[in-house]
Amino acid sequence: MQRQKPIGIFDSGVGGLSIVSAIKRMIPDENLIYFADTEFSPYGNKSKEIINQRSEDIINFLINQGCKMVVMACNTATVNSISRLRSKFSIPIVGVEPAIKPAALNSKTGTIGILATQQTLESESFHLLKSKYSQQVNIETKTCPKFVSLVENLNHNNEQAVKITEQYIHPLLSKGCDQIVLGCTHFSFLNVVIKSVVGDKANIIDTAIPVAMEVKRRLQSHNMDKSESVIGTVEFWTSGDSTKVIKSISKLWEQDIKVFEAKNLTPVSTN
């Protein structure tokens, strides 16, 4: 029965749906549970201690829902918490981190750009990842505090999004970046706008597909992949008001869905 259990996926809000979509396309038979922590979004301006505790609470919730694996579909949570959480939980945990390696390998100018949240860029994990490739390429970073709210409020494909994207992208292009890494799952939904601003000056690297490939690999290596060829289900949960998030999830998921509210999640003090 272990193989029939769902895969749990969580993010601070709706951005992780980009990961859910990639997993669904790659392994459609698997049952998925997505948790949008909208009551606590964004993670990018929270302390490491708070992110650690919140991530632990959500993983406990997903385990209680019967999940056999958890995907941390959030760069900020991954770089701050994944090592600690892997030592604490016995189930496989897959994370998301900025794709510096492929950017470094593909760069012709020797300069790459990373778009991410403040917490991701300030994390020890990111600094270790950056230092690993900093002798190979020059790595420019840019915090994008407005991108998450654009996606959460479904303003990711309008003129406002274009103007904000230009503010974030132009400094990277002016420094010669020919590879731009989307270091947050929310940013995937700005892909069209980002490409329109970048044009042919740089390549955009998203991590959704590599993460889905890793999920599939880990399932197979642990003999946990679903054993029957029946299209899996996708269940949506939120820590906030479902009536507020259902429009965003339905729009980004491109179909009407039902969202359940998680009322028993342990609250974390922001003090």
Short mmCIF file of C-alpha atoms in Angstrom, two decimals:
data_model
loop_
_atom_site.label_atom_id
_atom_site.label_comp_id
_atom_site.label_asym_id
_atom_site.label_seq_id
_atom_site.Cartn_x
_atom_site.Cartn_y
_atom_site.Cartn_z
CA MET A 1 0.00 0.00 0.00
CA GLN A 2 3.04 2.28 0.40
CA ARG A 3 3.20 2.78 -3.38
CA GLN A 4 -0.39 4.04 -3.51
CA LYS A 5 0.23 6.82 -1.01
CA PRO A 6 0.38 10.44 -2.26
CA ILE A 7 3.37 12.73 -2.70
CA GLY A 8 3.13 15.88 -0.60
CA ILE A 9 4.28 19.19 -2.09
CA PHE A 10 4.34 22.54 -0.31
CA ASP A 11 5.21 26.18 -0.86
CA SER A 12 4.58 29.48 0.89
CA GLY A 13 1.79 30.17 -1.58
CA VAL A 14 0.75 29.23 -5.11
CA GLY A 15 4.20 29.38 -6.73
CA GLY A 16 4.87 25.69 -6.09
CA LEU A 17 2.10 24.82 -8.53
CA SER A 18 4.80 25.08 -11.21
CA ILE A 19 6.49 22.08 -9.57
CA VAL A 20 3.17 20.23 -9.15
CA SER A 21 2.45 20.72 -12.86
CA ALA A 22 5.86 19.36 -13.89
CA ILE A 23 5.50 16.32 -11.60
CA LYS A 24 1.99 15.66 -12.90
CA ARG A 25 3.21 15.71 -16.50
CA MET A 26 6.20 13.45 -15.82
CA ILE A 27 4.54 10.88 -13.52
CA PRO A 28 0.77 11.24 -14.10
CA ASP A 29 -0.11 8.07 -12.19
CA GLU A 30 1.02 9.46 -8.84
CA ASN A 31 -1.45 10.96 -6.36
CA LEU A 32 -0.41 14.46 -5.24
CA ILE A 33 -1.29 16.71 -2.31
CA TYR A 34 -0.37 20.38 -2.60
CA PHE A 35 -0.19 22.63 0.46
CA ALA A 36 -0.19 26.40 -0.08
CA ASP A 37 0.89 28.15 3.12
CA THR A 38 -0.90 31.37 2.21
CA GLU A 39 -1.59 32.28 5.83
CA PHE A 40 2.15 32.58 6.36
CA SER A 41 3.29 33.87 2.94
CA PRO A 42 5.80 35.16 1.99
CA TYR A 43 8.72 33.19 3.40
CA GLY A 44 11.33 35.48 1.86
CA ASN A 45 11.30 37.99 4.73
CA LYS A 46 11.04 35.46 7.60
CA SER A 47 13.90 34.33 9.84
CA LYS A 48 15.60 30.96 9.37
CA GLU A 49 14.23 29.74 12.72
CA ILE A 50 10.65 30.54 11.75
CA ILE A 51 11.02 28.93 8.31
CA ASN A 52 12.51 25.80 9.93
CA GLN A 53 9.59 25.43 12.33
CA ARG A 54 6.95 26.17 9.72
CA SER A 55 8.41 23.67 7.27
CA GLU A 56 8.51 21.02 10.00
CA ASP A 57 4.86 21.67 10.89
CA ILE A 58 3.78 21.36 7.25
CA ILE A 59 5.72 18.13 6.72
CA ASN A 60 4.08 16.68 9.83
CA PHE A 61 0.70 17.67 8.40
CA LEU A 62 1.51 16.02 5.05
CA ILE A 63 2.70 12.84 6.78
CA ASN A 64 -0.60 12.79 8.68
CA GLN A 65 -2.32 12.90 5.29
CA GLY A 66 -0.45 9.71 4.40
CA CYS A 67 2.26 11.16 2.16
CA LYS A 68 5.16 8.84 1.26
CA MET A 69 7.44 11.65 0.09
CA VAL A 70 7.57 15.44 0.48
CA VAL A 71 8.72 17.98 -2.08
CA MET A 72 9.73 21.36 -0.71
CA ALA A 73 8.61 23.40 -3.73
CA CYS A 74 10.13 26.54 -2.28
CA ASN A 75 13.70 27.71 -2.72
CA THR A 76 13.66 29.73 0.51
CA ALA A 77 12.48 26.79 2.62
CA THR A 78 14.88 24.39 0.90
CA VAL A 79 18.08 26.38 1.36
CA ASN A 80 17.26 27.17 4.99
CA SER A 81 15.75 23.93 6.25
CA ILE A 82 16.19 20.83 4.13
CA SER A 83 19.30 19.43 5.84
CA ARG A 84 17.69 19.69 9.26
CA LEU A 85 14.41 18.21 8.06
CA ARG A 86 16.06 15.27 6.32
CA SER A 87 17.76 14.35 9.59
CA LYS A 88 14.45 14.60 11.44
CA PHE A 89 12.10 12.69 9.11
CA SER A 90 12.44 9.19 7.68
CA ILE A 91 10.51 9.79 4.45
CA PRO A 92 12.37 11.09 1.35
CA ILE A 93 12.41 14.90 1.07
CA VAL A 94 13.18 16.57 -2.26
CA GLY A 95 14.07 20.24 -2.37
CA VAL A 96 14.50 23.07 -4.86
CA GLU A 97 17.60 25.21 -5.16
CA PRO A 98 18.75 27.79 -7.71
CA ALA A 99 20.12 26.05 -10.82
CA ILE A 100 23.59 27.59 -10.70
CA LYS A 101 25.34 24.49 -12.08
CA PRO A 102 23.59 24.37 -15.49
CA ALA A 103 23.81 28.15 -15.76
CA ALA A 104 27.56 28.04 -15.15
CA LEU A 105 28.05 25.20 -17.64
CA ASN A 106 26.06 26.96 -20.38
CA SER A 107 27.40 30.49 -19.95
CA LYS A 108 29.42 31.94 -22.83
CA THR A 109 30.04 35.36 -21.27
CA GLY A 110 31.19 33.96 -17.94
CA THR A 111 28.52 35.90 -16.05
CA ILE A 112 25.20 34.50 -14.82
CA GLY A 113 22.30 36.08 -12.93
CA ILE A 114 20.18 34.70 -10.10
CA LEU A 115 16.69 36.05 -9.33
CA ALA A 116 15.59 35.04 -5.82
CA THR A 117 14.16 36.10 -2.48
CA GLN A 118 16.25 37.86 0.13
CA GLN A 119 16.19 34.83 2.45
CA THR A 120 17.44 32.52 -0.30
CA LEU A 121 20.33 34.79 -1.22
CA GLU A 122 21.32 35.32 2.41
CA SER A 123 21.19 31.63 3.36
CA GLU A 124 24.29 29.61 4.19
CA SER A 125 23.22 26.94 1.71
CA PHE A 126 23.11 29.43 -1.16
CA HIS A 127 26.50 30.89 -0.22
CA LEU A 128 27.99 27.39 -0.28
CA LEU A 129 26.39 26.70 -3.66
CA LYS A 130 27.57 30.05 -5.02
CA SER A 131 31.14 29.57 -3.79
CA LYS A 132 31.29 26.19 -5.51
CA TYR A 133 30.95 27.84 -8.93
CA SER A 134 32.21 31.38 -8.30
CA GLN A 135 35.68 30.55 -9.66
CA GLN A 136 34.11 29.27 -12.87
CA VAL A 137 31.72 32.16 -13.50
CA ASN A 138 30.83 35.57 -12.12
CA ILE A 139 27.51 35.22 -10.28
CA GLU A 140 25.28 38.30 -10.05
CA THR A 141 22.24 38.18 -7.76
CA LYS A 142 19.04 40.21 -7.59
CA THR A 143 16.37 40.15 -4.91
CA CYS A 144 12.86 40.31 -6.34
CA PRO A 145 10.53 41.19 -3.44
CA LYS A 146 7.59 42.11 -5.68
CA PHE A 147 7.51 38.98 -7.84
CA VAL A 148 5.81 36.74 -5.26
CA SER A 149 2.94 39.17 -4.66
CA LEU A 150 2.46 39.61 -8.42
CA VAL A 151 1.85 35.87 -8.80
CA GLU A 152 -0.22 35.50 -5.63
CA ASN A 153 -2.49 38.34 -6.81
CA LEU A 154 -2.61 37.10 -10.43
CA ASN A 155 -0.87 40.23 -11.69
CA HIS A 156 1.96 38.27 -13.28
CA ASN A 157 1.03 38.87 -16.90
CA ASN A 158 0.21 42.58 -17.23
CA GLU A 159 1.93 45.91 -17.78
CA GLN A 160 2.75 46.28 -14.08
CA ALA A 161 4.58 42.94 -14.18
CA VAL A 162 6.57 44.07 -17.22
CA LYS A 163 7.72 47.27 -15.53
CA ILE A 164 8.75 45.49 -12.34
CA THR A 165 10.53 42.78 -14.35
CA GLU A 166 12.49 45.41 -16.26
CA GLN A 167 13.69 46.88 -12.96
CA TYR A 168 15.02 43.49 -11.86
CA ILE A 169 16.35 42.20 -15.20
CA HIS A 170 18.08 45.22 -16.76
CA PRO A 171 20.83 45.45 -14.10
CA LEU A 172 21.71 41.80 -14.74
CA LEU A 173 21.76 42.22 -18.51
CA SER A 174 23.91 45.34 -18.20
CA LYS A 175 26.50 43.24 -16.36
CA GLY A 176 26.64 40.71 -19.20
CA CYS A 177 24.55 37.88 -17.77
CA ASP A 178 23.72 35.40 -20.53
CA GLN A 179 22.03 32.88 -18.20
CA ILE A 180 19.30 33.96 -15.77
CA VAL A 181 18.18 31.51 -13.11
CA LEU A 182 14.67 31.67 -11.63
CA GLY A 183 15.49 31.05 -7.98
CA CYS A 184 11.90 30.85 -6.71
CA THR A 185 9.04 28.63 -7.86
CA HIS A 186 6.72 31.65 -8.01
CA PHE A 187 8.92 33.14 -10.70
CA SER A 188 8.03 30.36 -13.15
CA PHE A 189 4.66 32.00 -13.68
CA LEU A 190 6.47 35.17 -14.79
CA ASN A 191 8.39 33.23 -17.43
CA VAL A 192 6.55 34.77 -20.38
CA VAL A 193 7.06 38.31 -19.11
CA ILE A 194 10.69 37.68 -18.19
CA LYS A 195 11.39 36.26 -21.66
CA SER A 196 9.75 39.30 -23.27
CA VAL A 197 12.07 41.59 -21.32
CA VAL A 198 15.19 39.47 -21.82
CA GLY A 199 14.63 38.74 -25.51
CA ASP A 200 17.60 36.94 -27.04
CA LYS A 201 20.12 38.48 -24.63
CA ALA A 202 20.02 35.63 -22.14
CA ASN A 203 18.72 32.12 -21.55
CA ILE A 204 16.14 31.58 -18.78
CA ILE A 205 16.64 28.53 -16.54
CA ASP A 206 13.69 27.13 -14.59
CA THR A 207 14.06 24.21 -12.15
CA ALA A 208 10.60 22.61 -12.35
CA ILE A 209 11.53 19.82 -14.79
CA PRO A 210 14.79 18.79 -13.03
CA VAL A 211 12.87 18.63 -9.72
CA ALA A 212 10.19 16.40 -11.29
CA MET A 213 12.94 14.15 -12.68
CA GLU A 214 14.51 13.88 -9.21
CA VAL A 215 11.14 12.99 -7.69
CA LYS A 216 10.70 10.20 -10.23
CA ARG A 217 14.25 8.93 -9.63
CA ARG A 218 13.84 8.92 -5.85
CA LEU A 219 10.50 7.08 -6.07
CA GLN A 220 12.07 4.36 -8.20
CA SER A 221 15.22 4.05 -6.09
CA HIS A 222 13.09 3.61 -2.95
CA ASN A 223 10.63 1.25 -4.72
CA MET A 224 7.87 3.71 -3.93
CA ASP A 225 6.52 4.48 -7.40
CA LYS A 226 2.84 3.78 -7.88
CA SER A 227 2.25 0.24 -9.11
CA GLU A 228 -0.96 0.73 -11.09
CA SER A 229 -1.45 2.72 -14.29
CA VAL A 230 -4.39 4.85 -13.20
CA ILE A 231 -4.28 8.64 -13.54
CA GLY A 232 -3.55 10.05 -10.12
CA THR A 233 -5.50 12.64 -8.18
CA VAL A 234 -4.39 16.12 -7.09
CA GLU A 235 -5.67 17.48 -3.78
CA PHE A 236 -5.23 21.11 -2.76
CA TRP A 237 -4.89 22.46 0.79
CA THR A 238 -4.22 25.88 2.29
CA SER A 239 -3.42 27.24 5.73
CA GLY A 240 -5.46 30.34 4.93
CA ASP A 241 -8.98 31.14 3.78
CA SER A 242 -9.84 28.78 0.93
CA THR A 243 -12.25 31.31 -0.59
CA LYS A 244 -9.33 33.71 -1.04
CA VAL A 245 -6.89 31.26 -2.59
CA ILE A 246 -9.21 29.14 -4.75
CA LYS A 247 -9.33 31.76 -7.52
CA SER A 248 -5.54 31.95 -7.73
CA ILE A 249 -5.02 28.19 -7.72
CA SER A 250 -7.82 27.57 -10.25
CA LYS A 251 -6.42 30.25 -12.55
CA LEU A 252 -2.83 28.99 -12.40
CA TRP A 253 -3.89 25.32 -12.52
CA GLU A 254 -6.15 26.20 -15.46
CA GLN A 255 -9.21 24.37 -14.16
CA ASP A 256 -11.74 24.72 -11.36
CA ILE A 257 -10.66 22.92 -8.20
CA LYS A 258 -11.63 22.52 -4.55
CA VAL A 259 -9.33 23.77 -1.79
CA PHE A 260 -9.38 22.29 1.72
CA GLU A 261 -8.43 24.31 4.78
CA ALA A 262 -5.87 22.97 7.27
CA LYS A 263 -7.13 24.18 10.63
CA ASN A 264 -4.90 21.99 12.81
CA LEU A 265 -1.53 23.33 11.68
CA THR A 266 0.52 24.57 14.60
CA PRO A 267 0.82 28.38 14.40
CA VAL A 268 4.30 29.88 14.52
CA SER A 269 4.93 33.18 16.26
CA THR A 270 6.53 35.85 14.08
CA ASN A 271 7.92 37.70 17.12
#
